[in-house]
Short mmCIF file of C-alpha atoms in Angstrom, two decimals:
data_model
loop_
_atom_site.label_atom_id
_atom_site.label_comp_id
_atom_site.label_asym_id
_atom_site.label_seq_id
_atom_site.Cartn_x
_atom_site.Cartn_y
_atom_site.Cartn_z
CA UNK A 1 36.27 42.80 282.97
CA UNK A 2 37.25 40.45 287.05
CA UNK A 3 34.80 38.02 285.75
CA UNK A 4 36.23 37.48 282.61
CA UNK A 5 39.85 37.58 284.02
CA UNK A 6 37.77 34.96 287.52
CA UNK A 7 36.43 32.92 284.92
CA UNK A 8 39.67 32.32 282.44
CA UNK A 9 41.85 31.53 286.34
CA UNK A 10 38.97 29.12 286.92
CA UNK A 11 39.79 27.53 283.32
CA UNK A 12 43.14 27.77 283.73
CA UNK A 13 43.36 25.58 286.87
CA UNK A 14 40.54 23.18 285.47
CA UNK A 15 43.15 22.18 282.86
CA UNK A 16 46.14 22.22 284.94
CA UNK A 17 44.54 21.05 288.02
CA UNK A 18 46.32 17.42 288.20
CA UNK A 19 50.05 18.93 286.76
CA UNK A 20 50.08 21.60 289.71
CA UNK A 21 48.56 18.46 292.28
CA UNK A 22 51.72 16.97 290.77
CA UNK A 23 53.57 19.31 291.11
CA UNK A 24 53.09 19.98 295.12
CA UNK A 25 52.99 16.26 296.04
CA UNK A 26 56.97 16.64 294.01
CA UNK A 27 57.88 19.00 296.46
CA UNK A 28 55.99 17.73 299.82
CA UNK A 29 57.29 14.15 299.56
CA UNK A 30 60.75 14.71 300.02
CA UNK A 31 60.00 17.84 301.98
CA UNK A 32 58.33 16.06 304.91
CA UNK A 33 60.53 12.48 304.38
CA UNK A 34 58.15 9.91 302.39
CA UNK A 35 60.57 9.49 300.52
CA UNK A 36 64.27 9.69 300.45
CA UNK A 37 65.92 13.93 299.19
CA UNK A 38 68.77 11.80 297.95
CA UNK A 39 67.34 10.11 295.07
CA UNK A 40 63.71 12.72 294.56
CA UNK A 41 65.14 16.06 295.50
CA UNK A 42 62.47 18.35 296.55
CA UNK A 43 60.83 19.81 292.82
CA UNK A 44 62.09 23.71 294.60
CA UNK A 45 65.75 22.34 294.61
CA UNK A 46 65.14 21.03 290.93
CA UNK A 47 64.35 24.34 290.03
CA UNK A 48 66.97 25.94 291.46
CA UNK A 49 69.58 23.36 289.23
CA UNK A 50 68.24 25.09 286.20
CA UNK A 51 68.03 28.94 287.31
CA UNK A 52 72.07 28.13 288.24
CA UNK A 53 72.84 26.72 284.45
CA UNK A 54 70.67 29.73 283.27
CA UNK A 55 73.17 31.75 284.57
CA UNK A 56 75.78 30.36 283.18
CA UNK A 57 74.24 29.93 280.40
CA UNK A 58 74.94 26.26 280.72
CA UNK A 59 71.39 25.49 279.64
CA UNK A 60 71.43 27.00 275.91
CA UNK A 61 74.23 25.42 275.35
CA UNK A 62 72.40 21.58 275.72
CA UNK A 63 68.85 23.20 274.90
CA UNK A 64 69.47 24.32 271.79
CA UNK A 65 72.26 21.17 270.52
CA UNK A 66 68.86 19.04 271.71
CA UNK A 67 66.84 21.61 269.78
CA UNK A 68 68.56 21.37 266.40
CA UNK A 69 69.02 17.56 266.32
CA UNK A 70 65.68 17.17 266.48
CA UNK A 71 63.80 19.82 264.98
CA UNK A 72 66.10 18.85 261.77
CA UNK A 73 65.86 15.13 262.25
CA UNK A 74 61.94 15.59 262.73
CA UNK A 75 61.32 17.88 259.30
CA UNK A 76 63.29 15.25 257.59
CA UNK A 77 60.87 12.62 258.49
CA UNK A 78 57.95 14.97 258.33
CA UNK A 79 58.90 15.94 254.33
CA UNK A 80 59.61 12.67 253.18
CA UNK A 81 57.23 10.20 254.91
CA UNK A 82 54.51 13.12 254.60
CA UNK A 83 55.29 12.74 250.64
CA UNK A 84 55.49 8.84 249.87
CA UNK A 85 52.66 8.71 252.26
CA UNK A 86 49.94 10.94 249.89
CA UNK A 87 51.88 8.68 246.91
CA UNK A 88 51.30 5.65 248.60
CA UNK A 89 48.02 6.09 249.34
CA UNK A 90 46.60 7.67 246.74
CA UNK A 91 48.72 5.23 244.11
CA UNK A 92 46.80 2.09 244.84
CA UNK A 93 49.59 -0.19 242.51
CA UNK A 94 52.41 1.55 244.69
CA UNK A 95 50.39 0.74 248.56
CA UNK A 96 51.01 -3.45 246.61
CA UNK A 97 54.58 -2.81 246.10
CA UNK A 98 55.31 -0.62 249.14
CA UNK A 99 54.08 -2.35 251.70
CA UNK A 100 55.85 -5.89 252.56
CA UNK A 101 58.31 -3.69 253.08
CA UNK A 102 57.58 -1.08 255.06
CA UNK A 103 55.96 -3.58 257.60
CA UNK A 104 58.39 -5.03 257.48
CA UNK A 105 61.02 -1.98 258.52
CA UNK A 106 58.36 -0.46 260.45
CA UNK A 107 58.87 -3.39 263.08
CA UNK A 108 62.08 -2.64 263.86
CA UNK A 109 63.74 -0.61 266.84
CA UNK A 110 65.55 2.34 265.74
CA UNK A 111 67.49 1.83 269.30
CA UNK A 112 68.24 -1.04 268.13
CA UNK A 113 69.67 0.07 264.49
CA UNK A 114 71.50 2.67 266.41
CA UNK A 115 74.86 1.06 266.39
CA UNK A 116 74.73 0.66 262.49
CA UNK A 117 73.66 4.14 262.37
CA UNK A 118 76.80 4.60 263.81
CA UNK A 119 78.55 1.91 261.74
CA UNK A 120 78.06 3.88 258.40
CA UNK A 121 77.65 7.38 259.89
CA UNK A 122 79.97 7.57 263.01
CA UNK A 123 79.52 9.02 266.17
CA UNK A 124 78.54 12.76 265.83
CA UNK A 125 75.40 14.14 264.55
CA UNK A 126 74.76 12.99 261.44
CA UNK A 127 73.95 9.98 262.86
CA UNK A 128 72.16 11.30 265.90
CA UNK A 129 69.73 13.22 263.46
CA UNK A 130 69.04 9.46 261.21
CA UNK A 131 68.33 7.93 263.51
CA UNK A 132 65.44 10.75 264.94
CA UNK A 133 64.69 10.74 261.43
CA UNK A 134 64.34 6.42 261.04
CA UNK A 135 62.52 6.81 264.48
CA UNK A 136 59.43 9.40 263.50
CA UNK A 137 59.01 8.69 259.70
CA UNK A 138 56.78 5.33 260.45
CA UNK A 139 53.96 7.98 262.46
CA UNK A 140 53.84 9.91 260.47
CA UNK A 141 54.06 7.59 257.67
CA UNK A 142 51.34 4.84 258.28
CA UNK A 143 48.71 7.50 259.22
CA UNK A 144 49.66 9.56 256.13
CA UNK A 145 48.75 6.87 254.12
CA UNK A 146 45.43 5.71 256.30
CA UNK A 147 43.97 9.48 255.88
CA UNK A 148 44.30 9.49 252.60
CA UNK A 149 42.91 5.55 251.51
CA UNK A 150 39.95 6.79 254.68
CA UNK A 151 39.24 9.67 252.43
CA UNK A 152 34.83 9.85 252.02
CA UNK A 153 34.11 8.79 248.42
CA UNK A 154 31.30 10.68 248.48
CA UNK A 155 33.64 13.53 248.52
CA UNK A 156 35.85 12.43 245.79
CA UNK A 157 32.26 11.30 243.45
CA UNK A 158 31.33 14.74 243.82
CA UNK A 159 34.49 16.53 242.83
CA UNK A 160 34.41 14.17 239.66
CA UNK A 161 30.80 15.36 239.01
CA UNK A 162 31.48 18.90 238.49
CA UNK A 163 35.04 18.17 235.82
CA UNK A 164 37.53 18.41 238.37
CA UNK A 165 40.97 16.74 237.08
CA UNK A 166 42.83 13.98 239.11
CA UNK A 167 45.38 16.56 240.05
CA UNK A 168 42.67 19.36 241.28
CA UNK A 169 40.26 16.19 243.42
CA UNK A 170 44.45 15.68 244.48
CA UNK A 171 45.17 18.54 245.51
CA UNK A 172 41.41 20.54 246.90
CA UNK A 173 40.16 17.90 248.11
CA UNK A 174 42.11 14.15 249.31
CA UNK A 175 45.37 16.39 251.03
CA UNK A 176 42.50 18.62 252.80
CA UNK A 177 40.40 15.87 254.46
CA UNK A 178 44.31 13.90 255.33
CA UNK A 179 45.62 17.20 257.54
CA UNK A 180 43.59 15.32 260.94
CA UNK A 181 45.62 12.67 260.67
CA UNK A 182 48.92 13.78 259.49
CA UNK A 183 48.95 15.96 262.30
CA UNK A 184 47.72 12.43 264.64
CA UNK A 185 51.04 11.17 263.14
CA UNK A 186 53.19 13.98 263.24
CA UNK A 187 52.05 14.83 267.44
CA UNK A 188 52.91 11.03 267.73
CA UNK A 189 56.40 11.51 266.14
CA UNK A 190 57.44 14.53 267.97
CA UNK A 191 56.90 12.40 271.03
CA UNK A 192 58.93 9.61 269.47
CA UNK A 193 61.73 11.81 268.64
CA UNK A 194 62.29 13.27 272.45
CA UNK A 195 62.19 9.47 273.38
CA UNK A 196 65.26 8.64 270.37
CA UNK A 197 67.37 11.42 271.51
CA UNK A 198 67.53 11.00 275.46
CA UNK A 199 69.25 7.35 273.81
CA UNK A 200 70.85 9.38 271.32
CA UNK A 201 72.86 11.58 272.63
CA UNK A 202 74.08 9.22 275.27
CA UNK A 203 76.58 7.82 272.86
CA UNK A 204 79.12 9.99 271.49
CA UNK A 205 77.73 13.58 272.34
CA UNK A 206 78.89 16.74 274.47
CA UNK A 207 76.08 18.85 274.99
CA UNK A 208 72.48 18.04 274.84
CA UNK A 209 69.65 17.24 277.59
CA UNK A 210 70.04 13.43 277.19
CA UNK A 211 74.19 13.79 277.39
CA UNK A 212 72.88 16.05 280.98
CA UNK A 213 70.87 13.44 282.23
CA UNK A 214 73.21 10.52 281.67
CA UNK A 215 76.12 12.90 282.37
CA UNK A 216 75.09 14.14 286.25
CA UNK A 217 73.41 10.37 286.77
CA UNK A 218 77.26 9.20 286.31
CA UNK A 219 78.11 12.25 288.36
CA UNK A 220 76.04 11.46 291.17
CA UNK A 221 74.32 15.44 290.57
CA UNK A 222 70.57 14.28 291.30
CA UNK A 223 69.18 17.41 290.88
CA UNK A 224 71.01 18.38 287.96
CA UNK A 225 69.35 14.84 286.51
CA UNK A 226 65.93 15.30 287.50
CA UNK A 227 66.46 19.13 285.79
CA UNK A 228 67.22 17.76 283.30
CA UNK A 229 64.04 15.44 282.77
CA UNK A 230 62.20 17.70 283.60
CA UNK A 231 64.04 20.04 280.59
CA UNK A 232 62.83 17.38 278.57
CA UNK A 233 58.87 16.89 279.33
CA UNK A 234 58.47 20.66 278.84
CA UNK A 235 60.30 20.13 275.26
CA UNK A 236 58.15 17.13 274.57
CA UNK A 237 54.32 19.48 276.08
CA UNK A 238 55.39 22.10 274.08
CA UNK A 239 56.34 20.48 270.94
CA UNK A 240 52.53 18.51 271.25
CA UNK A 241 50.68 21.53 271.81
CA UNK A 242 52.84 24.07 269.28
CA UNK A 243 51.13 20.73 266.72
CA UNK A 244 47.80 20.58 268.01
CA UNK A 245 47.99 24.65 267.86
CA UNK A 246 48.65 24.02 264.31
CA UNK A 247 46.16 21.56 263.79
CA UNK A 248 43.54 23.46 264.76
CA UNK A 249 44.86 26.09 262.23
CA UNK A 250 45.30 24.13 259.39
CA UNK A 251 41.38 22.00 259.82
CA UNK A 252 39.68 24.79 261.06
CA UNK A 253 36.92 23.55 258.55
CA UNK A 254 36.94 20.69 260.79
CA UNK A 255 34.65 22.79 263.52
CA UNK A 256 31.42 23.17 261.92
CA UNK A 257 31.35 19.32 260.78
CA UNK A 258 28.81 16.86 263.59
CA UNK A 259 29.12 13.27 264.21
CA UNK A 260 26.76 11.43 261.33
CA UNK A 261 27.59 14.35 258.94
#
């Protein structure tokens, strides 16, 4: 029992050693005068700021607003992009028709289009969700198309030889084989959604972690600013590993494959 606990603790420290060292360095540099504490407060001071916002309930307000915008924009982007990606990747005629337009749109920065979204939807919630949706859809869409097109032809031929219909091949062969690429796109999009959220909440928002970063920077409340940045990093970290867990769960069949199979 004790040996198992020690093994798990060792594995934990090995996995998170880089993060532990970074956090220790963050605490040490301003504490011992290597960095001006005004510009980089000690980690303990930043954690105190987080606890203070927890006690007042302010943190839940900002975190809730950011999560709501991110989840709605990400969910819409995921559903639409996966559906379009499967359609474009499966039907070559649709790809030839849509690809030039997709390549033109994907080169347009989401942040560059933010003023356009504000003109159409105002500075409220709709424009913020719309810009997140626009930013997250491209990694998912392109990875889904790539996943469908790169399905092993032998799998499709084998299914056809057994008399499977096109619909059966699509749902039982193509879709499962495309899941790893879809999840890769989703992980990239999760990171993108956090980055876009920061910019979106700096305009016309009254709550949210992005708003908190901008507001505290304007008021020179530096520990609270770093607290918001740290929480956004933690949010992105949790999103990434949630998707990693889901990918392992829904693509468990890959664990039996080896290189060359």
